[in-house]
Amino acid sequence: MKYYAVKNGRHKGVYTTWKECEAEIKGFKGAVYKSFPTKEEAEAFLEDHQEIRECQLIAYVDGSYHIKEKVYGYGVVLIEGGRVIKKIYGKGEHEDYVSMRNVAGEIFGSEVAVEYAIANGYDSIAIYYDYMGIEKWANGEWKANKPGTKRYVEKMKDYRKKIYIHFIKVLAHSGDTFNDEADRLAKKAVGIK
């Protein structure tokens, strides 16, 4: 059995089914939630008062993959002060990443967003993502086994010496305007309409 802790949603609390949790977070901008094997861990997550800074820059990132072309793509929407300031997209076909398909795009989107923030003098960035690995690898909660994920972990460690990075999970294809736009840009990068 899993326990779902909703830290930021319609109602803060611990839920015992995904259906209950989803009702609290689906379509809720900035939802923060996590699953745990025990109720005690879920409750501890809710009580964790770790500082969440107000970030200067917000980035929505997403990835895509074109099966026939064997190319991955990323999309990034950058927001400052509630206004979109830049949209970035690109693609790659490096052999260490192609096997990771759209996850490779998610990784590159996150890296591009952080590199933009550092290059433009921001001291903090919030990365909104819909694939859990983006946060889990960066925070050491998942073991990086592939060359691409190992590289990502090292880059995030280096970035964190220069900038505060906060990760926020969003539901994929849930009507979140900026997440949908990042997804559209990632698809555009690899030629998917």
Tab-separated table of C-alpha atoms in Angstrom:
chain	number	residue	atom	x	y	z
A	1	MET	CA	0.000	0.000	0.000
A	2	LYS	CA	1.163	3.525	-0.790
A	3	TYR	CA	0.455	6.777	1.025
A	4	TYR	CA	0.183	9.991	-0.970
A	5	ALA	CA	1.186	13.203	0.781
A	6	VAL	CA	-0.155	16.430	-0.736
A	7	LYS	CA	1.877	19.359	0.565
A	8	ASN	CA	0.477	21.927	-1.843
A	9	GLY	CA	-2.893	21.180	-3.420
A	10	ARG	CA	-6.566	21.856	-2.858
A	11	HIS	CA	-6.328	20.286	0.617
A	12	LYS	CA	-3.072	19.423	2.372
A	13	GLY	CA	-3.057	15.886	3.737
A	14	VAL	CA	-2.231	12.191	3.405
A	15	TYR	CA	-4.335	10.036	1.066
A	16	THR	CA	-4.426	6.268	0.642
A	17	THR	CA	-5.367	6.078	-3.046
A	18	TRP	CA	-4.020	7.730	-6.175
A	19	LYS	CA	-7.589	8.708	-7.099
A	20	GLU	CA	-7.955	10.768	-3.893
A	21	CYS	CA	-4.523	12.333	-4.358
A	22	GLU	CA	-5.176	13.145	-8.014
A	23	ALA	CA	-8.418	14.937	-7.102
A	24	GLU	CA	-6.384	17.260	-4.862
A	25	ILE	CA	-3.652	18.080	-7.400
A	26	LYS	CA	-5.033	17.704	-10.940
A	27	GLY	CA	-5.094	21.123	-12.562
A	28	PHE	CA	-3.723	22.737	-9.384
A	29	LYS	CA	-0.892	25.055	-10.379
A	30	GLY	CA	2.239	24.414	-8.315
A	31	ALA	CA	0.991	21.183	-6.740
A	32	VAL	CA	3.572	19.482	-4.511
A	33	TYR	CA	3.012	15.830	-3.649
A	34	LYS	CA	4.858	12.558	-3.187
A	35	SER	CA	4.124	8.878	-2.484
A	36	PHE	CA	5.554	6.924	0.451
A	37	PRO	CA	5.503	3.310	1.638
A	38	THR	CA	4.451	4.296	5.184
A	39	LYS	CA	2.015	6.783	6.670
A	40	GLU	CA	4.723	8.049	9.038
A	41	GLU	CA	6.997	9.023	6.121
A	42	ALA	CA	4.106	10.763	4.366
A	43	GLU	CA	3.272	12.762	7.494
A	44	ALA	CA	6.949	13.658	7.984
A	45	PHE	CA	7.022	15.012	4.417
A	46	LEU	CA	4.083	17.296	5.248
A	47	GLU	CA	5.830	18.546	8.389
A	48	ASP	CA	9.127	19.198	6.599
A	49	HIS	CA	9.561	22.933	6.875
A	50	GLN	CA	12.504	23.074	4.503
A	51	GLU	CA	12.694	26.538	3.037
A	52	ILE	CA	11.138	26.911	-0.384
A	53	ARG	CA	12.381	30.216	-1.716
A	54	GLU	CA	10.428	32.408	-4.023
A	55	CYS	CA	12.343	31.835	-7.254
A	56	GLN	CA	13.250	34.661	-9.620
A	57	LEU	CA	12.740	32.546	-12.737
A	58	ILE	CA	10.230	29.796	-13.496
A	59	ALA	CA	10.863	27.186	-16.181
A	60	TYR	CA	8.433	24.628	-17.540
A	61	VAL	CA	10.303	21.801	-19.279
A	62	ASP	CA	9.220	18.808	-21.331
A	63	GLY	CA	10.672	16.238	-23.698
A	64	SER	CA	9.604	14.368	-26.806
A	65	TYR	CA	10.930	11.614	-29.045
A	66	HIS	CA	10.516	10.888	-32.755
A	67	ILE	CA	10.678	7.096	-33.152
A	68	LYS	CA	11.335	7.009	-36.926
A	69	GLU	CA	14.021	9.704	-36.845
A	70	LYS	CA	15.553	8.462	-33.555
A	71	VAL	CA	15.827	12.013	-32.277
A	72	TYR	CA	14.857	13.494	-28.891
A	73	GLY	CA	13.658	17.039	-28.347
A	74	TYR	CA	13.066	19.468	-25.517
A	75	GLY	CA	10.834	22.451	-24.902
A	76	VAL	CA	11.305	25.177	-22.303
A	77	VAL	CA	8.988	28.030	-21.314
A	78	LEU	CA	10.655	30.676	-19.138
A	79	ILE	CA	8.520	32.939	-16.952
A	80	GLU	CA	9.465	35.958	-14.876
A	81	GLY	CA	7.002	38.056	-12.912
A	82	GLY	CA	4.060	36.066	-14.281
A	83	ARG	CA	5.044	36.816	-17.900
A	84	VAL	CA	6.573	34.471	-20.491
A	85	ILE	CA	9.962	35.961	-21.355
A	86	LYS	CA	11.398	33.258	-23.607
A	87	LYS	CA	10.587	29.944	-25.295
A	88	ILE	CA	13.400	27.587	-26.223
A	89	TYR	CA	13.381	24.265	-28.031
A	90	GLY	CA	15.950	21.972	-29.561
A	91	LYS	CA	16.801	18.401	-30.452
A	92	GLY	CA	19.610	15.873	-30.293
A	93	GLU	CA	20.576	12.409	-31.394
A	94	HIS	CA	23.596	11.568	-29.232
A	95	GLU	CA	23.829	7.782	-28.834
A	96	ASP	CA	24.094	7.995	-25.015
A	97	TYR	CA	20.666	9.661	-24.932
A	98	VAL	CA	18.622	8.231	-27.812
A	99	SER	CA	17.818	5.054	-25.857
A	100	MET	CA	16.279	7.264	-23.153
A	101	ARG	CA	13.793	8.633	-25.719
A	102	ASN	CA	11.699	11.562	-24.391
A	103	VAL	CA	13.482	11.436	-21.004
A	104	ALA	CA	16.603	12.711	-22.799
A	105	GLY	CA	14.574	15.742	-23.886
A	106	GLU	CA	13.379	16.321	-20.323
A	107	ILE	CA	16.987	16.244	-19.117
A	108	PHE	CA	18.230	18.656	-21.781
A	109	GLY	CA	15.275	20.985	-21.220
A	110	SER	CA	16.145	21.214	-17.524
A	111	GLU	CA	19.810	21.841	-18.268
A	112	VAL	CA	19.026	24.516	-20.877
A	113	ALA	CA	16.696	26.295	-18.422
A	114	VAL	CA	19.310	26.358	-15.648
A	115	GLU	CA	22.080	27.429	-18.027
A	116	TYR	CA	19.878	30.308	-19.243
A	117	ALA	CA	19.209	31.375	-15.640
A	118	ILE	CA	22.902	31.321	-14.716
A	119	ALA	CA	23.987	33.126	-17.909
A	120	ASN	CA	21.421	35.861	-17.270
A	121	GLY	CA	22.299	36.494	-13.617
A	122	TYR	CA	19.356	34.848	-11.821
A	123	ASP	CA	20.086	33.463	-8.366
A	124	SER	CA	17.137	31.029	-8.279
A	125	ILE	CA	14.986	28.949	-10.624
A	126	ALA	CA	11.897	26.774	-10.165
A	127	ILE	CA	11.710	23.919	-12.667
A	128	TYR	CA	8.214	22.597	-13.339
A	129	TYR	CA	8.411	19.109	-14.834
A	130	ASP	CA	6.119	16.142	-15.448
A	131	TYR	CA	8.676	13.300	-15.361
A	132	MET	CA	9.780	12.428	-11.802
A	133	GLY	CA	13.351	11.516	-12.763
A	134	ILE	CA	14.175	15.173	-13.372
A	135	GLU	CA	13.957	15.838	-9.642
A	136	LYS	CA	14.777	12.361	-8.284
A	137	TRP	CA	18.137	12.056	-10.079
A	138	ALA	CA	19.117	15.654	-9.298
A	139	ASN	CA	18.349	15.178	-5.583
A	140	GLY	CA	20.009	11.751	-5.352
A	141	GLU	CA	16.743	9.924	-4.650
A	142	TRP	CA	17.137	7.745	-7.775
A	143	LYS	CA	20.396	6.085	-8.745
A	144	ALA	CA	21.714	7.287	-12.096
A	145	ASN	CA	22.706	4.198	-14.094
A	146	LYS	CA	22.968	5.383	-17.703
A	147	PRO	CA	25.673	7.720	-19.045
A	148	GLY	CA	23.027	10.384	-19.721
A	149	THR	CA	21.565	10.351	-16.227
A	150	LYS	CA	25.032	10.252	-14.621
A	151	ARG	CA	26.009	13.324	-16.640
A	152	TYR	CA	22.770	15.057	-15.617
A	153	VAL	CA	23.460	14.403	-11.912
A	154	GLU	CA	26.971	15.864	-12.189
A	155	LYS	CA	25.749	18.924	-14.096
A	156	MET	CA	23.038	19.616	-11.503
A	157	LYS	CA	25.631	19.385	-8.711
A	158	ASP	CA	27.769	21.946	-10.542
A	159	TYR	CA	24.782	24.219	-11.263
A	160	ARG	CA	23.793	24.210	-7.593
A	161	LYS	CA	27.113	25.829	-6.728
A	162	LYS	CA	25.927	28.858	-8.735
A	163	ILE	CA	22.127	28.928	-8.380
A	164	TYR	CA	19.285	27.749	-6.116
A	165	ILE	CA	17.166	25.143	-7.971
A	166	HIS	CA	13.710	24.112	-6.794
A	167	PHE	CA	11.779	21.326	-8.535
A	168	ILE	CA	7.985	21.196	-8.775
A	169	LYS	CA	6.017	18.238	-10.199
A	170	VAL	CA	3.066	18.874	-12.486
A	171	LEU	CA	0.694	16.358	-14.028
A	172	ALA	CA	1.312	15.723	-17.712
A	173	HIS	CA	-1.515	16.589	-20.112
A	174	SER	CA	-3.659	18.016	-17.314
A	175	GLY	CA	-4.499	21.367	-18.891
A	176	ASP	CA	-1.577	23.289	-17.355
A	177	THR	CA	-1.027	25.975	-20.015
A	178	PHE	CA	2.736	26.304	-19.644
A	179	ASN	CA	3.363	22.560	-19.354
A	180	ASP	CA	1.272	22.027	-22.490
A	181	GLU	CA	3.321	24.706	-24.269
A	182	ALA	CA	6.623	23.077	-23.242
A	183	ASP	CA	5.253	19.775	-24.581
A	184	ARG	CA	4.251	21.462	-27.882
A	185	LEU	CA	7.736	22.991	-28.244
A	186	ALA	CA	9.421	19.610	-27.580
A	187	LYS	CA	7.273	17.999	-30.272
A	188	LYS	CA	7.977	20.870	-32.678
A	189	ALA	CA	11.726	20.350	-32.108
A	190	VAL	CA	11.524	16.783	-33.454
A	191	GLY	CA	8.943	17.468	-36.157
A	192	ILE	CA	5.864	15.959	-34.474
A	193	LYS	CA	2.641	17.902	-35.002
